Amino acid sequence: MPYSRVIHRLALLLGCATLLLIIAGAFVTSNDAGLAVPDWPTSFGSFYKIPPMVGGTMYEHGHRMIAEMIGLFTVILGFVILFRAGLRKAAGQAAAMTVLFIGATVAVGLGRTTNLHPAVLDPGTALGLTLIFGIGALGTAVVLIGRAFSQHWPTEAKIAIIALPTVMVQGVLGGLTVLFYLPWYISTLHATIAQTFFCLTILLAIVTGAGWKSAVQLPTPGRKDRVIRMHAYASIAVIYVQLMLGAAFRHNGISVMWHILWAVVVAMLLLATGIRVLLEYGNVAVLCRPAIALLCMLLVQLALGFGAYLTRVVWSKDAVQPLTSMVLTTVSHVAGGAILLAISWWLAAEIVHVLAGKPADVLEFRNQAVNA
């Protein structure tokens, strides 16, 4: 698929907007506003009316509005990428998947009695329609993802077709947290999928860039390349565990000590990964940049984590309501975790893409292309 500046910039915009959504979600949790809007997919009984944006409603409904815009943006960008890649049949199927998902969501709302109107559908009918539409959307997503990898679609098309159902699942999980009154395990999964979707948007921005498309790949990777690749994969894995532990603590599921202890593991592995990349490929800009970013963001995130611990656990343990200092440090720490995970995806993607083999010529070519 040829380079498109418009698609690349739209992907960058989607990534920035998704980070904003994660920050908005962190404000909801930090201000204990998860049930400020007590129904879903409606808000105070309405599909379209904006409630008074005050107190906790401002955080919760604001979060929903941003999420809806990002979902629409993801659908539009996905269609554009599929059409540009010549995958018009897949674009039509993605449209059908989107319609089925919307149908399932609307059926949930029509089957619930609110303060504005009685239920339009009886519970059995609503549940049946939700299951039919939901299974149809899920089945379509599985078929499309299977085709994407079996038919060797362009990389950006693969990412787009994964991002579409991911943002839909994320919306459903957000609704379930409200319908089931904020169980910590659903809230933790909601937070984890949010971070994953953010990383997908960042990866989409990377692979649609001009530098990525100018790279040359060589066969038969060397041993040190395989070791560095495993370091990168392990870094992603330990950050995921840390994010889940942090989310579980924020939603009162586990003790903060698990999050603190695992931070030591994360710090050691990320330091080892970043330093190894710099030592092995110190003259390779496309690998040094994410490695340096990983190390710098690790230090920032550790500082933010220490600040969040002080303000949330030490200074605010007896507070009647969340203090501003606790909210700001916690939100910053959540955003930092998302950025750190995205950088680890960036590093892993560059390692896989560039170090396809013995890197002498390819790395020089890639450096020239990126620095041009």
XYZ file of C-alpha atoms in Angstrom:
372
model
C 0.000 0.000 0.000
C 1.592 3.345 -1.039
C 2.416 6.077 1.426
C -0.350 8.602 2.123
C 0.412 11.704 4.162
C -3.294 12.185 4.901
C -3.749 8.666 6.292
C -0.551 8.987 8.328
C -1.671 12.259 9.883
C -5.153 10.907 10.573
C -3.579 7.917 12.319
C -1.445 10.277 14.423
C -4.546 12.280 15.300
C -6.379 9.101 16.307
C -3.479 8.098 18.560
C -3.442 11.500 20.291
C -7.223 11.430 20.718
C -7.038 7.945 22.231
C -4.481 9.120 24.778
C -6.912 11.908 25.655
C -9.615 9.246 26.129
C -7.381 7.277 28.499
C -6.737 10.448 30.497
C -10.484 11.139 30.613
C -11.106 7.598 31.856
C -8.468 8.047 34.537
C -10.248 11.203 35.707
C -13.485 9.194 36.006
C -11.856 6.578 38.239
C -9.797 9.040 40.271
C -12.877 11.149 41.032
C -15.040 8.103 41.910
C -17.424 9.080 39.096
C -17.893 5.658 37.495
C -21.599 5.516 38.354
C -22.347 9.232 38.019
C -24.338 8.251 34.903
C -26.130 5.121 36.178
C -27.316 3.643 32.867
C -25.829 2.426 29.569
C -25.920 2.734 26.543
C -28.306 5.568 27.381
C -27.348 8.467 29.636
C -30.132 9.231 32.123
C -32.551 7.471 29.806
C -31.587 9.199 26.544
C -29.511 8.076 23.581
C -28.728 11.607 22.431
C -29.490 14.252 25.102
C -26.482 15.712 26.870
C -27.106 15.847 30.632
C -25.982 18.811 32.781
C -22.187 18.547 32.752
C -21.587 19.079 36.456
C -19.847 17.056 39.157
C -19.195 13.419 38.396
C -21.501 13.555 35.364
C -19.030 15.863 33.659
C -16.283 13.248 33.961
C -18.366 10.158 33.139
C -20.483 11.551 30.310
C -17.524 13.500 28.942
C -15.593 10.238 28.816
C -18.451 8.610 26.918
C -18.650 11.444 24.393
C -14.932 11.262 23.647
C -15.180 7.464 23.326
C -18.052 7.740 20.840
C -16.126 10.219 18.682
C -13.039 8.011 18.704
C -15.131 4.974 17.788
C -16.599 6.847 14.815
C -13.149 8.121 13.819
C -11.753 4.570 13.958
C -14.546 3.258 11.730
C -14.033 6.015 9.146
C -10.244 5.660 9.094
C -10.553 1.877 8.829
C -12.854 2.183 5.817
C -10.470 4.647 4.141
C -7.505 2.309 4.645
C -9.388 -0.733 3.350
C -10.626 1.119 0.279
C -7.144 2.496 -0.458
C -5.720 -1.011 -0.134
C -8.230 -2.248 -2.720
C -10.138 -4.325 -0.146
C -13.628 -3.081 -0.976
C -15.393 -6.323 -0.095
C -13.698 -6.286 3.312
C -14.740 -2.648 3.758
C -18.354 -3.637 3.137
C -18.091 -6.460 5.653
C -16.548 -4.073 8.179
C -19.524 -1.769 7.634
C -21.880 -4.680 8.290
C -19.958 -5.515 11.469
C -20.336 -1.919 12.636
C -24.092 -1.918 11.966
C -24.505 -5.206 13.845
C -22.583 -3.833 16.806
C -24.717 -0.680 16.896
C -27.848 -2.854 16.691
C -26.721 -4.931 19.667
C -25.987 -1.798 21.694
C -29.307 -0.152 20.873
C -31.181 -3.359 21.804
C -29.647 -3.188 25.277
C -30.908 0.365 25.723
C -34.396 -0.389 24.396
C -34.779 -3.272 26.816
C -34.159 -1.165 29.931
C -36.687 0.937 31.841
C -35.408 4.435 32.595
C -36.682 7.521 34.355
C -37.725 8.930 30.961
C -39.593 6.016 29.402
C -40.543 2.369 29.988
C -38.692 -0.382 28.189
C -39.554 -0.503 24.477
C -38.635 -4.194 24.241
C -39.339 -6.891 26.795
C -36.175 -8.251 28.435
C -36.253 -11.560 26.529
C -36.557 -9.888 23.135
C -33.858 -7.366 23.974
C -31.505 -10.113 25.124
C -32.208 -12.179 22.016
C -31.555 -9.286 19.645
C -28.415 -8.351 21.536
C -27.064 -11.882 21.252
C -27.962 -12.220 17.557
C -26.442 -8.884 16.579
C -23.467 -9.285 18.918
C -22.580 -12.787 17.744
C -22.969 -11.617 14.148
C -20.573 -8.718 14.729
C -18.080 -10.939 16.545
C -18.254 -13.622 13.844
C -17.674 -11.036 11.124
C -14.661 -9.676 13.019
C -13.136 -13.157 13.344
C -13.630 -13.838 9.622
C -12.077 -10.517 8.618
C -9.062 -10.921 10.890
C -8.547 -14.455 9.583
C -8.663 -13.204 5.993
C -6.298 -10.346 6.797
C -3.515 -12.710 7.827
C -4.232 -15.620 5.485
C -4.396 -13.357 2.417
C -1.389 -11.196 3.373
C -3.140 -7.834 3.529
C -1.012 -4.672 3.865
C 0.169 -4.125 7.421
C -1.960 -1.014 7.938
C -5.057 -2.879 6.754
C -4.350 -5.672 9.242
C -4.023 -3.193 12.097
C -7.165 -1.331 11.058
C -9.258 -4.499 10.923
C -8.038 -5.457 14.412
C -8.622 -1.949 15.785
C -12.275 -1.887 14.671
C -13.550 -4.772 16.837
C -11.141 -3.756 19.609
C -12.769 -0.347 20.014
C -16.196 -2.016 19.926
C -15.250 -4.508 22.641
C -13.846 -1.621 24.648
C -17.186 0.178 24.453
C -19.041 -2.933 25.611
C -16.685 -3.394 28.558
C -17.229 0.230 29.525
C -20.969 -0.398 29.514
C -20.625 -3.574 31.566
C -18.720 -1.715 34.269
C -21.804 0.477 34.707
C -24.452 -2.242 34.370
C -22.699 -4.468 36.927
C -21.774 -1.591 39.279
C -18.030 -1.371 38.723
C -16.695 -4.885 39.447
C -12.939 -4.562 39.675
C -12.191 -7.406 37.250
C -14.323 -5.930 34.438
C -12.915 -2.469 35.127
C -9.383 -3.892 34.966
C -10.110 -5.591 31.643
C -11.648 -2.343 30.380
C -8.460 -0.468 31.258
C -6.244 -3.123 29.660
C -8.147 -3.137 26.369
C -8.021 0.666 26.359
C -4.221 0.558 26.552
C -4.130 -2.064 23.801
C -6.302 0.026 21.498
C -4.047 3.028 22.134
C -1.019 0.959 21.135
C -2.799 -0.183 17.965
C -3.400 3.445 16.988
C 0.248 4.305 17.610
C 1.354 1.255 15.616
C -0.956 2.340 12.791
C 0.661 5.779 12.803
C 4.117 4.171 12.643
C 3.425 1.778 9.760
C 1.712 4.470 7.677
C 4.795 6.701 7.943
C 7.205 7.278 5.062
C 10.230 5.964 6.994
C 8.593 2.607 7.682
C 7.760 2.036 4.033
C 11.304 2.800 2.870
C 12.880 -0.040 4.873
C 14.525 -3.042 3.233
C 14.415 -6.476 4.858
C 17.037 -9.222 4.710
C 16.567 -12.960 5.468
C 18.061 -15.213 8.161
C 18.233 -13.169 11.379
C 21.335 -13.407 13.523
C 21.380 -14.760 17.064
C 21.782 -11.384 18.761
C 18.819 -10.067 16.775
C 16.640 -12.892 18.048
C 17.737 -12.212 21.635
C 16.912 -8.515 21.352
C 13.562 -9.386 19.814
C 12.743 -11.608 22.800
C 13.767 -8.763 25.131
C 11.314 -6.464 23.346
C 8.465 -8.992 23.567
C 9.170 -9.640 27.249
C 9.149 -5.882 27.925
C 5.649 -5.603 26.470
C 4.473 -8.578 28.543
C 5.759 -7.273 31.903
C 4.303 -3.813 31.261
C 0.920 -5.398 30.568
C 1.066 -7.245 33.877
C 1.987 -4.016 35.643
C -0.863 -2.117 34.014
C -3.352 -4.789 35.058
C -2.034 -4.784 38.627
C -2.310 -1.003 38.743
C -5.854 -1.035 37.349
C -6.888 -3.760 39.802
C -5.539 -1.663 42.686
C -7.281 1.519 41.496
C -10.565 -0.389 41.354
C -10.030 -1.814 44.866
C -9.368 -5.377 43.724
C -5.883 -6.004 45.135
C -3.269 -4.460 47.393
C -0.938 -1.800 46.018
C 2.070 -3.884 47.114
C 1.681 -6.219 44.122
C 1.921 -3.218 41.819
C 4.980 -1.902 43.649
C 6.823 -5.245 43.704
C 6.200 -5.891 40.014
C 7.508 -2.391 39.216
C 10.955 -3.665 40.198
C 10.700 -6.443 37.596
C 9.504 -3.992 34.952
C 12.289 -1.512 35.679
C 15.018 -4.165 35.522
C 13.812 -5.698 32.265
C 13.209 -2.365 30.518
C 16.625 -1.131 31.564
C 18.191 -4.320 30.208
C 16.275 -4.054 26.937
C 17.001 -0.391 26.314
C 20.682 -0.636 27.227
C 21.186 -3.782 25.119
C 19.685 -2.126 22.055
C 21.905 0.936 22.542
C 25.018 -1.209 23.009
C 24.344 -3.454 20.020
C 22.969 -0.807 17.640
C 24.189 2.500 19.014
C 24.683 3.905 15.509
C 21.224 2.889 14.253
C 18.869 5.840 14.689
C 15.634 3.948 14.055
C 16.403 1.578 16.929
C 18.110 4.047 19.257
C 15.194 6.470 19.221
C 12.592 4.108 20.730
C 15.221 2.603 23.058
C 16.134 6.036 24.452
C 12.459 6.968 24.653
C 11.792 3.741 26.580
C 14.523 4.461 29.131
C 13.520 8.098 29.591
C 9.830 7.281 29.933
C 10.664 4.554 32.452
C 12.346 7.113 34.703
C 9.431 9.526 34.318
C 6.930 6.777 35.068
C 8.778 5.674 38.200
C 8.717 9.273 39.446
C 5.007 9.575 38.657
C 4.348 6.285 40.406
C 6.134 7.484 43.535
C 4.110 10.690 43.471
C 0.856 8.765 43.010
C 1.751 6.480 45.928
C 2.400 9.423 48.229
C -0.730 11.350 47.295
C -3.105 8.378 47.069
C -1.906 5.906 49.703
C -0.005 8.008 52.227
C -1.493 11.499 52.239
C -5.085 10.780 51.099
C -5.869 7.550 52.931
C -8.245 9.313 55.346
C -9.610 11.904 52.909
C -13.412 12.137 52.633
C -13.190 12.731 48.886
C -10.378 12.543 46.315
C -7.858 15.369 46.708
C -6.711 17.340 43.674
C -3.102 16.285 44.193
C -4.107 12.596 44.220
C -6.238 12.976 41.091
C -3.520 14.749 39.099
C -0.697 12.385 40.044
C -2.816 9.278 39.482
C -4.060 10.461 36.089
C -0.501 11.366 35.068
C 0.708 7.939 36.165
C -2.019 6.199 34.129
C -1.158 8.274 31.053
C 2.527 7.551 31.587
C 1.833 3.819 31.697
C -0.023 4.032 28.389
C 2.838 5.941 26.776
C 5.408 3.508 28.150
C 3.490 0.548 26.730
C 3.130 2.289 23.362
C 6.885 2.954 23.246
C 7.558 -0.724 23.957
C 5.285 -1.612 21.008
C 7.175 0.929 18.885
C 10.542 -0.584 19.798
C 9.341 -4.131 19.155
C 7.853 -3.126 15.794
C 11.096 -1.491 14.681
C 13.139 -4.488 15.795
C 10.914 -6.937 13.941
C 10.711 -4.753 10.838
C 14.341 -3.691 10.541
C 16.279 -6.593 12.014
C 14.973 -9.193 9.602
C 18.507 -10.409 9.117
C 22.133 -9.307 9.331
C 21.592 -5.594 9.473
C 24.605 -3.920 7.819
C 23.150 -2.582 4.564
C 19.515 -2.382 5.558
C 20.211 -0.285 8.643
C 22.320 2.223 6.748
C 19.623 2.495 4.079
C 16.932 2.948 6.713
C 18.882 5.599 8.585
C 19.392 7.589 5.411
C 15.680 7.338 4.566
C 14.538 8.453 8.008
C 17.067 11.285 8.342
C 16.399 12.600 4.832
